[in-house]
Amino acid sequence: MKKLLIFGVAMSAFAALAAELIVPQVTVATAEGGTGKLVVTYTLDKSAVVTFDVMTNGAPIDASLLGSAKGDVFKKLSAGPHTFTWKVYKSIPADVKIADAKVRVKAWSVGQPPDYMVIDILNENGEIRYYETAEQLPGGIGHYDYKSVKLVMRKIPSAYKWTKLGRTGAPEGDAATLHSVLLTADYYIGVYEFTAAQNAAMGGTARANDPYPYRGSFNGVYSAVAGYVTHTGLPLALPTAAQWEFACRAGTTTDLYTGENLEGDTESANLDGIAWYGYNSGNPKGTLSNVAMHAVGLLAPNGFGLYDMIGNVWEFSRNHAGYRSWLDYIDPDAGFDAGSNQAARHGGSYDFTASYCRATGYQANNKSYGNDSKAGVNGSFNNNQGFRLCLPCQAVR
C-alpha cells in the first residue's frame, strides 16, 4: 500500500498539520507556451523523497512526460527550499494548456518511498532516483539503460499471511504442503534478471548489446554480489526464498503468476507468453534442441511489473536448499550456510520442461555448479543460473 502525503498550492487549510506531516509548498514561478517550461519551487519541513504530477484542464498529464524534469525532484531531499524545472520535450495534445497547469509536489516518507527505484550503477555510489510508476521512467521501462548502466527495482509491499510451497518437482517431505509465511517489511527487487551489461557497469565499464542474464554458480554469484555492495554502497543482496516467491506470485495462488496452472509437465501453452522454457526457446520451437536463453524483458511481466520471474534462467535466492521445513514463519531467512553445499534456485529456465517453470517452490543445486565464464547464450545444464537483486526500503538515500 502506498503511503504518501500530497499537498499543493491549494492546501493551506492543512497548515495546522505542518508540525506532524511533510507539507511541501508549491509555487509555479513561470509557465509559458503550449510546449513550454514550468519552474517549480517548494519547501520541505523535513527530509522526504519528492515526486510530482501536473494537472492540466482538470486532468493529470501523461506520466511519461514527467520524467524529463530536472533538479530537486525524483530523489531524496533534505528540509528546506528546493527548485526543479520541467519542460515538455514530446508533443502534447492541442487541448492541453500548459499555461494553466497546476503542479502537485508529493513528499514521500523516507521509510515509505515510491514504487520504483533507479540506481545509476556505472559510477560508484551513483545517483538514486524514485518514480511512482513505470510510465514516469525517462525513456520508458523497456529502455536499454535499465538493462545495462542502471538498475531499476520495484517495491514489493509487505504481506499479510500468505502460503507457499516447498521444493519444486517430486514432493519430498512437506514440500507439497502449504505453509503460512509473513513478510513484515517492504523491499525492492530487480524488475529484470541482472544482466551481463549491468555486471560490467558495476566495474565501471559500459558494455553495450549484452542484455542477457549474468550467469554462474551460486558461489560465483554470491561473491559478485558482495562486489556490488562495495561498488554502490548499498546493502544489495539476493532475495530470500520467501521474498522471491512472494514477488513472483504477485498475489496469485496458481502455478503461474497469470492465475493459470500448467497444462502439462512437459509442455504448456500457458507459459508461452510469459516464460522462455524448453519448448519455446528452441529452434525449431516445440523441441528441446538448440535451446537458448533470451535478452531480459521480452515477454509479459507479472502483476508487480517484474519480467522473466519464470523461465529464461533459474534465479538464486540466498537460502540454502536444506531449508525445506516451512512451518509458520515471520520473515523466514535461513541465510547463507557455508556448511551446506546446496543452493536454492527458482522459476525454471530456458532448457527445462514446464513442470519446473512455476511461481511456487524451488530446486536444489550444488553451490559450485555453474559456468562462471558466462560464455555464450546456449549451454549445458548448469549454464542456466542467474539472479535478481533485492534491497530493503530502509536503504533510501
mmCIF file of C-alpha atoms in Angstrom:
data_model
loop_
_atom_site.group_PDB
_atom_site.id
_atom_site.type_symbol
_atom_site.label_atom_id
_atom_site.label_comp_id
_atom_site.label_asym_id
_atom_site.label_seq_id
_atom_site.Cartn_x
_atom_site.Cartn_y
_atom_site.Cartn_z
ATOM 1 C CA MET A 1 0.000 0.000 0.000
ATOM 2 C CA LYS A 2 1.334 3.436 -0.946
ATOM 3 C CA LYS A 3 1.894 5.788 1.960
ATOM 4 C CA LEU A 4 2.355 9.378 0.822
ATOM 5 C CA LEU A 5 1.247 12.865 1.579
ATOM 6 C CA ILE A 6 0.142 15.106 -1.264
ATOM 7 C CA PHE A 7 -0.004 18.856 -0.839
ATOM 8 C CA GLY A 8 -0.079 21.605 -3.409
ATOM 9 C CA VAL A 9 -0.760 25.308 -3.665
ATOM 10 C CA ALA A 10 -4.378 24.848 -2.595
ATOM 11 C CA MET A 11 -3.645 23.032 0.661
ATOM 12 C CA SER A 12 -3.290 25.999 3.060
ATOM 13 C CA ALA A 13 -6.255 24.710 5.079
ATOM 14 C CA PHE A 14 -3.982 21.951 6.344
ATOM 15 C CA ALA A 15 -1.294 24.282 7.674
ATOM 16 C CA ALA A 16 -2.035 23.145 11.218
ATOM 17 C CA LEU A 17 -0.672 19.698 10.347
ATOM 18 C CA ALA A 18 2.726 21.035 9.349
ATOM 19 C CA ALA A 19 4.331 20.015 12.637
ATOM 20 C CA GLU A 20 3.442 16.356 12.056
ATOM 21 C CA LEU A 21 3.456 15.942 8.290
ATOM 22 C CA ILE A 22 5.719 16.792 5.416
ATOM 23 C CA VAL A 23 3.974 19.737 3.768
ATOM 24 C CA PRO A 24 5.664 20.975 0.591
ATOM 25 C CA GLN A 25 4.544 24.393 -0.538
ATOM 26 C CA VAL A 26 4.448 24.735 -4.308
ATOM 27 C CA THR A 27 4.711 27.945 -6.296
ATOM 28 C CA VAL A 28 4.662 27.955 -10.086
ATOM 29 C CA ALA A 29 7.219 30.604 -10.969
ATOM 30 C CA THR A 30 6.859 30.515 -14.737
ATOM 31 C CA ALA A 31 4.544 28.775 -17.175
ATOM 32 C CA GLU A 32 4.925 29.648 -20.796
ATOM 33 C CA GLY A 33 3.756 28.366 -24.177
ATOM 34 C CA GLY A 34 1.913 25.247 -25.281
ATOM 35 C CA THR A 35 5.132 23.242 -25.094
ATOM 36 C CA GLY A 36 6.706 25.497 -22.508
ATOM 37 C CA LYS A 37 8.537 25.169 -19.246
ATOM 38 C CA LEU A 38 7.487 25.165 -15.629
ATOM 39 C CA VAL A 39 9.837 26.195 -12.845
ATOM 40 C CA VAL A 40 8.555 24.833 -9.551
ATOM 41 C CA THR A 41 9.729 25.984 -6.133
ATOM 42 C CA TYR A 42 8.680 24.419 -2.874
ATOM 43 C CA THR A 43 9.805 23.918 0.707
ATOM 44 C CA LEU A 44 10.119 20.737 2.760
ATOM 45 C CA ASP A 45 9.913 20.838 6.530
ATOM 46 C CA LYS A 46 11.790 17.522 6.821
ATOM 47 C CA SER A 47 13.655 15.077 4.600
ATOM 48 C CA ALA A 48 11.495 13.317 2.025
ATOM 49 C CA VAL A 49 11.524 11.601 -1.340
ATOM 50 C CA VAL A 50 9.904 14.023 -3.784
ATOM 51 C CA THR A 51 7.872 13.304 -6.917
ATOM 52 C CA PHE A 52 5.274 15.405 -8.707
ATOM 53 C CA ASP A 53 2.429 15.396 -11.148
ATOM 54 C CA VAL A 54 0.793 18.058 -13.276
ATOM 55 C CA MET A 55 -2.902 18.742 -13.723
ATOM 56 C CA THR A 56 -3.962 20.380 -16.973
ATOM 57 C CA ASN A 57 -7.570 21.151 -17.845
ATOM 58 C CA GLY A 58 -8.514 19.378 -14.630
ATOM 59 C CA ALA A 59 -6.888 16.063 -15.600
ATOM 60 C CA PRO A 60 -3.420 14.619 -14.873
ATOM 61 C CA ILE A 61 -0.953 14.879 -17.715
ATOM 62 C CA ASP A 62 0.523 11.706 -19.215
ATOM 63 C CA ALA A 63 3.010 10.314 -16.675
ATOM 64 C CA SER A 64 5.533 9.529 -19.437
ATOM 65 C CA LEU A 65 6.013 13.273 -19.965
ATOM 66 C CA LEU A 66 7.123 13.925 -16.386
ATOM 67 C CA GLY A 67 10.411 12.023 -16.242
ATOM 68 C CA SER A 68 12.304 14.783 -18.059
ATOM 69 C CA ALA A 69 12.094 17.094 -15.023
ATOM 70 C CA LYS A 70 15.493 18.341 -13.821
ATOM 71 C CA GLY A 71 16.630 19.487 -10.410
ATOM 72 C CA ASP A 72 15.197 18.727 -6.982
ATOM 73 C CA VAL A 73 12.689 16.034 -7.836
ATOM 74 C CA PHE A 74 12.517 12.218 -8.052
ATOM 75 C CA LYS A 75 15.086 11.919 -5.276
ATOM 76 C CA LYS A 76 15.566 12.107 -1.527
ATOM 77 C CA LEU A 77 15.963 15.710 -0.382
ATOM 78 C CA SER A 78 16.642 17.437 2.904
ATOM 79 C CA ALA A 79 14.426 20.002 4.601
ATOM 80 C CA GLY A 80 14.418 23.490 3.099
ATOM 81 C CA PRO A 81 13.687 25.253 -0.195
ATOM 82 C CA HIS A 82 14.014 23.397 -3.493
ATOM 83 C CA THR A 83 13.525 24.019 -7.205
ATOM 84 C CA PHE A 84 13.049 21.866 -10.265
ATOM 85 C CA THR A 85 12.350 22.580 -13.918
ATOM 86 C CA TRP A 86 10.027 20.658 -16.180
ATOM 87 C CA LYS A 87 9.915 21.126 -19.913
ATOM 88 C CA VAL A 88 7.753 19.126 -22.270
ATOM 89 C CA TYR A 89 10.012 17.505 -24.851
ATOM 90 C CA LYS A 90 7.294 15.450 -26.526
ATOM 91 C CA SER A 91 4.310 16.684 -28.475
ATOM 92 C CA ILE A 92 1.166 17.088 -26.415
ATOM 93 C CA PRO A 93 -2.491 17.293 -27.437
ATOM 94 C CA ALA A 94 -3.598 20.712 -28.654
ATOM 95 C CA ASP A 95 -6.246 20.982 -25.929
ATOM 96 C CA VAL A 96 -3.691 20.603 -23.120
ATOM 97 C CA LYS A 97 -2.890 24.085 -21.834
ATOM 98 C CA ILE A 98 0.480 24.073 -20.088
ATOM 99 C CA ALA A 99 -0.003 27.706 -19.117
ATOM 100 C CA ASP A 100 -2.974 26.627 -16.969
ATOM 101 C CA ALA A 101 -1.102 23.750 -15.342
ATOM 102 C CA LYS A 102 -1.344 23.062 -11.644
ATOM 103 C CA VAL A 103 1.589 21.270 -10.055
ATOM 104 C CA ARG A 104 1.322 18.866 -7.131
ATOM 105 C CA VAL A 105 4.556 18.117 -5.340
ATOM 106 C CA LYS A 106 4.372 14.825 -3.459
ATOM 107 C CA ALA A 107 6.529 14.156 -0.419
ATOM 108 C CA TRP A 108 7.037 10.513 0.487
ATOM 109 C CA SER A 109 8.226 9.392 3.888
ATOM 110 C CA VAL A 110 11.817 8.187 3.691
ATOM 111 C CA GLY A 111 10.633 4.898 5.189
ATOM 112 C CA GLN A 112 7.914 4.514 2.530
ATOM 113 C CA PRO A 113 9.435 5.605 -0.800
ATOM 114 C CA PRO A 114 7.675 5.343 -4.201
ATOM 115 C CA ASP A 115 7.273 2.102 -6.129
ATOM 116 C CA TYR A 116 10.251 2.415 -8.499
ATOM 117 C CA MET A 117 13.904 2.981 -7.626
ATOM 118 C CA VAL A 118 16.551 3.538 -10.310
ATOM 119 C CA ILE A 119 20.225 3.276 -9.373
ATOM 120 C CA ASP A 120 22.963 4.632 -11.645
ATOM 121 C CA ILE A 121 25.437 1.745 -11.378
ATOM 122 C CA LEU A 122 28.043 2.881 -13.910
ATOM 123 C CA ASN A 123 29.626 5.149 -11.309
ATOM 124 C CA GLU A 124 30.464 4.279 -7.712
ATOM 125 C CA ASN A 125 27.803 5.425 -5.251
ATOM 126 C CA GLY A 126 25.731 6.526 -8.225
ATOM 127 C CA GLU A 127 22.642 8.685 -8.022
ATOM 128 C CA ILE A 128 19.350 7.104 -6.966
ATOM 129 C CA ARG A 129 16.065 8.350 -8.345
ATOM 130 C CA TYR A 130 12.495 7.368 -7.463
ATOM 131 C CA TYR A 131 9.329 7.243 -9.560
ATOM 132 C CA GLU A 132 5.702 6.500 -8.758
ATOM 133 C CA THR A 133 5.018 4.424 -11.861
ATOM 134 C CA ALA A 134 6.924 2.661 -14.613
ATOM 135 C CA GLU A 135 5.494 5.202 -17.062
ATOM 136 C CA GLN A 136 7.402 8.025 -15.353
ATOM 137 C CA LEU A 137 10.804 6.466 -16.019
ATOM 138 C CA PRO A 138 12.697 8.503 -18.633
ATOM 139 C CA GLY A 139 12.574 6.592 -21.892
ATOM 140 C CA GLY A 140 10.134 4.023 -20.510
ATOM 141 C CA ILE A 141 10.925 0.920 -18.501
ATOM 142 C CA GLY A 142 11.969 -1.013 -21.607
ATOM 143 C CA HIS A 143 14.825 1.404 -22.356
ATOM 144 C CA TYR A 144 18.201 -0.297 -22.733
ATOM 145 C CA ASP A 145 19.712 1.802 -19.908
ATOM 146 C CA TYR A 146 17.633 -0.148 -17.392
ATOM 147 C CA LYS A 147 19.207 -3.373 -18.604
ATOM 148 C CA SER A 148 22.780 -2.069 -18.754
ATOM 149 C CA VAL A 149 24.071 1.009 -16.890
ATOM 150 C CA LYS A 150 21.173 1.451 -14.473
ATOM 151 C CA LEU A 151 19.365 -0.890 -12.132
ATOM 152 C CA VAL A 152 15.585 -0.474 -11.931
ATOM 153 C CA MET A 153 13.858 -2.002 -8.923
ATOM 154 C CA ARG A 154 10.210 -2.370 -7.940
ATOM 155 C CA LYS A 155 8.901 -2.014 -4.393
ATOM 156 C CA ILE A 156 7.111 -5.104 -3.116
ATOM 157 C CA PRO A 157 4.666 -4.339 -0.296
ATOM 158 C CA SER A 158 4.949 -6.331 2.897
ATOM 159 C CA ALA A 159 2.349 -9.071 3.006
ATOM 160 C CA TYR A 160 -0.133 -10.345 5.468
ATOM 161 C CA LYS A 161 -0.002 -14.083 5.950
ATOM 162 C CA TRP A 162 0.222 -15.993 2.711
ATOM 163 C CA THR A 163 1.031 -19.567 1.803
ATOM 164 C CA LYS A 164 3.899 -21.018 -0.146
ATOM 165 C CA LEU A 165 5.100 -24.380 -1.354
ATOM 166 C CA GLY A 166 8.359 -26.149 -0.751
ATOM 167 C CA ARG A 167 10.652 -27.802 -3.237
ATOM 168 C CA THR A 168 9.916 -27.884 -6.980
ATOM 169 C CA GLY A 169 9.413 -31.237 -8.678
ATOM 170 C CA ALA A 170 8.576 -34.513 -6.997
ATOM 171 C CA PRO A 171 7.172 -33.939 -3.500
ATOM 172 C CA GLU A 172 9.681 -34.557 -0.740
ATOM 173 C CA GLY A 173 8.604 -34.479 2.901
ATOM 174 C CA ASP A 174 6.437 -31.423 3.388
ATOM 175 C CA ALA A 175 7.424 -29.904 0.031
ATOM 176 C CA ALA A 176 3.918 -30.021 -1.449
ATOM 177 C CA THR A 177 2.199 -28.727 1.690
ATOM 178 C CA LEU A 178 1.099 -25.108 2.015
ATOM 179 C CA HIS A 179 2.536 -23.190 4.957
ATOM 180 C CA SER A 180 1.896 -19.728 6.377
ATOM 181 C CA VAL A 181 4.518 -17.040 5.889
ATOM 182 C CA LEU A 182 4.528 -13.404 6.976
ATOM 183 C CA LEU A 183 6.760 -10.717 5.481
ATOM 184 C CA THR A 184 6.769 -7.620 7.662
ATOM 185 C CA ALA A 185 8.810 -5.094 5.669
ATOM 186 C CA ASP A 186 8.596 -3.652 2.152
ATOM 187 C CA TYR A 187 11.550 -4.365 -0.114
ATOM 188 C CA TYR A 188 12.783 -3.560 -3.605
ATOM 189 C CA ILE A 189 13.589 -6.275 -6.140
ATOM 190 C CA GLY A 190 15.020 -6.046 -9.651
ATOM 191 C CA VAL A 191 12.465 -5.584 -12.419
ATOM 192 C CA TYR A 192 14.763 -7.640 -14.650
ATOM 193 C CA GLU A 193 17.123 -10.524 -14.147
ATOM 194 C CA PHE A 194 20.553 -8.998 -13.532
ATOM 195 C CA THR A 195 22.380 -8.737 -16.857
ATOM 196 C CA ALA A 196 25.923 -9.171 -18.113
ATOM 197 C CA ALA A 197 25.885 -5.499 -19.131
ATOM 198 C CA GLN A 198 24.964 -4.474 -15.579
ATOM 199 C CA ASN A 199 27.763 -6.599 -14.175
ATOM 200 C CA ALA A 200 30.180 -4.753 -16.441
ATOM 201 C CA ALA A 201 28.744 -1.417 -15.331
ATOM 202 C CA MET A 202 29.343 -2.377 -11.703
ATOM 203 C CA GLY A 203 33.004 -2.474 -12.657
ATOM 204 C CA GLY A 204 32.782 0.944 -14.277
ATOM 205 C CA THR A 205 32.574 -0.323 -17.856
ATOM 206 C CA ALA A 206 29.591 0.345 -20.117
ATOM 207 C CA ARG A 207 29.083 -2.874 -22.060
ATOM 208 C CA ALA A 208 26.712 -2.440 -24.988
ATOM 209 C CA ASN A 209 24.425 -5.032 -26.519
ATOM 210 C CA ASP A 210 24.524 -7.589 -23.716
ATOM 211 C CA PRO A 211 21.087 -7.522 -22.073
ATOM 212 C CA TYR A 212 21.314 -11.245 -21.315
ATOM 213 C CA PRO A 213 21.230 -12.636 -17.782
ATOM 214 C CA TYR A 214 24.534 -12.741 -15.956
ATOM 215 C CA ARG A 215 25.103 -16.372 -15.041
ATOM 216 C CA GLY A 216 27.214 -18.508 -12.783
ATOM 217 C CA SER A 217 27.352 -20.853 -9.857
ATOM 218 C CA PHE A 218 25.839 -19.821 -6.543
ATOM 219 C CA ASN A 219 29.339 -19.322 -5.157
ATOM 220 C CA GLY A 220 30.274 -17.118 -8.105
ATOM 221 C CA VAL A 221 27.088 -15.081 -7.845
ATOM 222 C CA TYR A 222 27.396 -14.693 -4.077
ATOM 223 C CA SER A 223 30.921 -13.329 -4.500
ATOM 224 C CA ALA A 224 29.827 -10.975 -7.293
ATOM 225 C CA VAL A 225 27.010 -9.513 -5.195
ATOM 226 C CA ALA A 226 29.490 -8.695 -2.423
ATOM 227 C CA GLY A 227 31.361 -6.614 -5.004
ATOM 228 C CA TYR A 228 28.162 -4.792 -5.962
ATOM 229 C CA VAL A 229 27.659 -3.803 -2.328
ATOM 230 C CA THR A 230 31.133 -2.273 -2.281
ATOM 231 C CA HIS A 231 30.601 -0.504 -5.601
ATOM 232 C CA THR A 232 27.230 1.062 -4.780
ATOM 233 C CA GLY A 233 27.480 1.476 -1.010
ATOM 234 C CA LEU A 234 24.039 -0.148 -0.789
ATOM 235 C CA PRO A 235 23.091 -3.390 1.031
ATOM 236 C CA LEU A 236 22.202 -5.225 -2.169
ATOM 237 C CA ALA A 237 21.585 -8.945 -1.722
ATOM 238 C CA LEU A 238 19.901 -11.953 -3.219
ATOM 239 C CA PRO A 239 16.278 -12.179 -2.063
ATOM 240 C CA THR A 240 15.256 -14.744 0.497
ATOM 241 C CA ALA A 241 13.263 -17.686 -0.829
ATOM 242 C CA ALA A 242 10.112 -16.164 0.652
ATOM 243 C CA GLN A 243 10.800 -12.735 -0.837
ATOM 244 C CA TRP A 244 11.453 -14.268 -4.249
ATOM 245 C CA GLU A 245 8.278 -16.339 -4.246
ATOM 246 C CA PHE A 246 6.043 -13.546 -2.961
ATOM 247 C CA ALA A 247 7.400 -11.162 -5.614
ATOM 248 C CA CYS A 248 6.939 -13.787 -8.321
ATOM 249 C CA ARG A 249 3.409 -14.802 -7.413
ATOM 250 C CA ALA A 250 2.147 -11.203 -7.162
ATOM 251 C CA GLY A 251 -0.938 -12.249 -5.236
ATOM 252 C CA THR A 252 -1.767 -15.401 -7.184
ATOM 253 C CA THR A 253 -2.068 -18.916 -5.795
ATOM 254 C CA THR A 254 -1.654 -20.852 -9.045
ATOM 255 C CA ASP A 255 1.349 -22.445 -10.758
ATOM 256 C CA LEU A 256 1.840 -19.321 -12.836
ATOM 257 C CA TYR A 257 1.544 -15.648 -11.914
ATOM 258 C CA THR A 258 -1.084 -15.208 -14.604
ATOM 259 C CA GLY A 259 -3.651 -17.001 -12.440
ATOM 260 C CA GLU A 260 -3.347 -20.089 -14.651
ATOM 261 C CA ASN A 261 -1.931 -23.539 -13.980
ATOM 262 C CA LEU A 262 0.420 -25.603 -16.097
ATOM 263 C CA GLU A 263 -1.333 -27.733 -18.697
ATOM 264 C CA GLY A 264 1.275 -30.481 -18.596
ATOM 265 C CA ASP A 265 4.599 -31.467 -17.065
ATOM 266 C CA THR A 266 6.486 -31.341 -20.366
ATOM 267 C CA GLU A 267 4.865 -28.579 -22.393
ATOM 268 C CA SER A 268 2.308 -25.880 -21.557
ATOM 269 C CA ALA A 269 0.925 -23.208 -23.852
ATOM 270 C CA ASN A 270 0.198 -21.097 -20.751
ATOM 271 C CA LEU A 271 3.930 -20.474 -20.450
ATOM 272 C CA ASP A 272 4.446 -19.153 -23.962
ATOM 273 C CA GLY A 273 3.608 -15.509 -23.309
ATOM 274 C CA ILE A 274 5.474 -15.156 -20.013
ATOM 275 C CA ALA A 275 8.465 -17.523 -19.909
ATOM 276 C CA TRP A 276 11.280 -18.887 -22.047
ATOM 277 C CA TYR A 277 11.443 -22.613 -21.371
ATOM 278 C CA GLY A 278 12.456 -25.809 -23.164
ATOM 279 C CA TYR A 279 9.548 -25.855 -25.592
ATOM 280 C CA ASN A 280 9.507 -22.254 -26.813
ATOM 281 C CA SER A 281 13.172 -21.234 -26.610
ATOM 282 C CA GLY A 282 14.486 -23.735 -29.137
ATOM 283 C CA ASN A 283 14.902 -23.721 -32.888
ATOM 284 C CA PRO A 284 12.616 -25.023 -34.174
ATOM 285 C CA LYS A 285 10.101 -24.112 -31.498
ATOM 286 C CA GLY A 286 8.482 -27.081 -29.811
ATOM 287 C CA THR A 287 11.647 -29.140 -29.410
ATOM 288 C CA LEU A 288 14.360 -29.320 -26.760
ATOM 289 C CA SER A 289 17.075 -28.806 -29.381
ATOM 290 C CA ASN A 290 19.138 -25.652 -29.895
ATOM 291 C CA VAL A 291 17.579 -24.026 -26.839
ATOM 292 C CA ALA A 292 18.885 -20.631 -25.768
ATOM 293 C CA MET A 293 18.283 -18.001 -23.151
ATOM 294 C CA HIS A 294 16.992 -14.623 -24.297
ATOM 295 C CA ALA A 295 17.547 -10.970 -23.566
ATOM 296 C CA VAL A 296 15.624 -9.889 -20.473
ATOM 297 C CA GLY A 297 12.215 -8.263 -20.607
ATOM 298 C CA LEU A 298 10.871 -9.613 -23.905
ATOM 299 C CA LEU A 299 7.768 -11.356 -22.565
ATOM 300 C CA ALA A 300 4.863 -10.200 -20.390
ATOM 301 C CA PRO A 301 5.589 -9.193 -16.781
ATOM 302 C CA ASN A 302 3.719 -10.312 -13.684
ATOM 303 C CA GLY A 303 1.299 -8.223 -11.619
ATOM 304 C CA PHE A 304 4.159 -6.346 -9.951
ATOM 305 C CA GLY A 305 5.699 -5.480 -13.337
ATOM 306 C CA LEU A 306 8.578 -7.971 -12.948
ATOM 307 C CA TYR A 307 9.868 -9.721 -16.070
ATOM 308 C CA ASP A 308 11.159 -13.287 -16.522
ATOM 309 C CA MET A 309 10.358 -14.379 -12.975
ATOM 310 C CA ILE A 310 9.567 -17.742 -14.538
ATOM 311 C CA GLY A 311 11.880 -19.258 -17.158
ATOM 312 C CA ASN A 312 14.859 -17.824 -19.048
ATOM 313 C CA VAL A 313 17.358 -18.629 -16.266
ATOM 314 C CA TRP A 314 16.972 -20.138 -12.831
ATOM 315 C CA GLU A 315 17.221 -17.462 -10.140
ATOM 316 C CA PHE A 316 19.083 -17.968 -6.890
ATOM 317 C CA SER A 317 17.739 -16.959 -3.516
ATOM 318 C CA ARG A 318 20.134 -16.588 -0.620
ATOM 319 C CA ASN A 319 18.683 -19.557 1.273
ATOM 320 C CA HIS A 320 20.421 -22.906 1.238
ATOM 321 C CA ALA A 321 18.277 -25.675 -0.183
ATOM 322 C CA GLY A 322 18.261 -27.724 3.000
ATOM 323 C CA TYR A 323 15.766 -25.145 4.224
ATOM 324 C CA ARG A 324 12.639 -27.123 3.442
ATOM 325 C CA SER A 325 10.727 -27.243 6.701
ATOM 326 C CA TRP A 326 8.191 -24.493 6.041
ATOM 327 C CA LEU A 327 6.235 -24.126 9.238
ATOM 328 C CA ASP A 328 4.632 -20.814 10.211
ATOM 329 C CA TYR A 329 7.365 -18.220 9.822
ATOM 330 C CA ILE A 330 7.772 -14.474 10.155
ATOM 331 C CA ASP A 331 10.338 -13.134 7.666
ATOM 332 C CA PRO A 332 11.884 -16.592 7.103
ATOM 333 C CA ASP A 333 15.531 -16.427 6.120
ATOM 334 C CA ALA A 334 17.898 -19.367 6.507
ATOM 335 C CA GLY A 335 20.669 -17.183 5.142
ATOM 336 C CA PHE A 336 23.947 -18.368 3.682
ATOM 337 C CA ASP A 337 25.079 -21.667 5.188
ATOM 338 C CA ALA A 338 28.726 -22.368 4.483
ATOM 339 C CA GLY A 339 28.174 -25.913 5.726
ATOM 340 C CA SER A 340 25.556 -26.679 3.089
ATOM 341 C CA ASN A 341 26.585 -27.403 -0.487
ATOM 342 C CA GLN A 342 23.054 -26.988 -1.845
ATOM 343 C CA ALA A 343 21.699 -23.656 -3.108
ATOM 344 C CA ALA A 344 18.029 -22.912 -3.768
ATOM 345 C CA ARG A 345 17.125 -21.794 -7.263
ATOM 346 C CA HIS A 346 13.698 -20.761 -8.514
ATOM 347 C CA GLY A 347 11.490 -20.419 -11.575
ATOM 348 C CA GLY A 348 12.947 -22.845 -14.094
ATOM 349 C CA SER A 349 14.950 -21.994 -17.203
ATOM 350 C CA TYR A 350 15.137 -21.940 -20.977
ATOM 351 C CA ASP A 351 16.276 -25.578 -21.166
ATOM 352 C CA PHE A 352 13.870 -27.158 -18.665
ATOM 353 C CA THR A 353 10.407 -28.616 -19.146
ATOM 354 C CA ALA A 354 7.212 -26.992 -17.945
ATOM 355 C CA SER A 355 6.991 -28.775 -14.584
ATOM 356 C CA TYR A 356 9.983 -26.785 -13.302
ATOM 357 C CA CYS A 357 8.733 -23.434 -14.561
ATOM 358 C CA ARG A 358 6.344 -22.295 -11.887
ATOM 359 C CA ALA A 359 5.985 -19.498 -9.356
ATOM 360 C CA THR A 360 5.997 -21.792 -6.350
ATOM 361 C CA GLY A 361 8.768 -23.846 -4.839
ATOM 362 C CA TYR A 362 12.436 -24.235 -5.678
ATOM 363 C CA GLN A 363 15.070 -26.742 -6.742
ATOM 364 C CA ALA A 364 18.356 -27.647 -5.078
ATOM 365 C CA ASN A 365 21.657 -27.379 -6.945
ATOM 366 C CA ASN A 366 25.258 -27.709 -5.818
ATOM 367 C CA LYS A 367 26.674 -24.275 -4.948
ATOM 368 C CA SER A 368 29.773 -24.849 -7.059
ATOM 369 C CA TYR A 369 27.914 -25.987 -10.191
ATOM 370 C CA GLY A 370 27.673 -23.408 -12.924
ATOM 371 C CA ASN A 371 29.551 -21.818 -15.769
ATOM 372 C CA ASP A 372 31.249 -18.846 -14.150
ATOM 373 C CA SER A 373 32.781 -17.880 -17.504
ATOM 374 C CA LYS A 374 29.280 -16.800 -18.679
ATOM 375 C CA ALA A 375 30.271 -17.562 -22.270
ATOM 376 C CA GLY A 376 27.611 -17.833 -24.953
ATOM 377 C CA VAL A 377 23.843 -17.822 -24.852
ATOM 378 C CA ASN A 378 23.484 -21.590 -25.115
ATOM 379 C CA GLY A 379 24.943 -24.007 -22.687
ATOM 380 C CA SER A 380 24.880 -27.077 -20.549
ATOM 381 C CA PHE A 381 22.636 -27.973 -17.629
ATOM 382 C CA ASN A 382 24.474 -25.563 -15.311
ATOM 383 C CA ASN A 383 24.870 -22.661 -17.716
ATOM 384 C CA ASN A 384 21.348 -21.547 -16.917
ATOM 385 C CA GLN A 385 21.547 -19.906 -13.487
ATOM 386 C CA GLY A 386 21.152 -16.207 -12.767
ATOM 387 C CA PHE A 387 19.581 -13.918 -10.196
ATOM 388 C CA ARG A 388 17.964 -10.589 -9.476
ATOM 389 C CA LEU A 389 18.949 -8.198 -6.716
ATOM 390 C CA CYS A 390 16.986 -7.208 -3.642
ATOM 391 C CA LEU A 391 17.224 -4.155 -1.351
ATOM 392 C CA PRO A 392 15.364 -3.115 1.817
ATOM 393 C CA CYS A 393 13.321 0.075 1.553
ATOM 394 C CA GLN A 394 15.238 1.410 4.539
ATOM 395 C CA ALA A 395 18.233 1.810 2.202
ATOM 396 C CA VAL A 396 16.807 5.048 0.738
ATOM 397 C CA ARG A 397 19.462 7.694 0.227
#
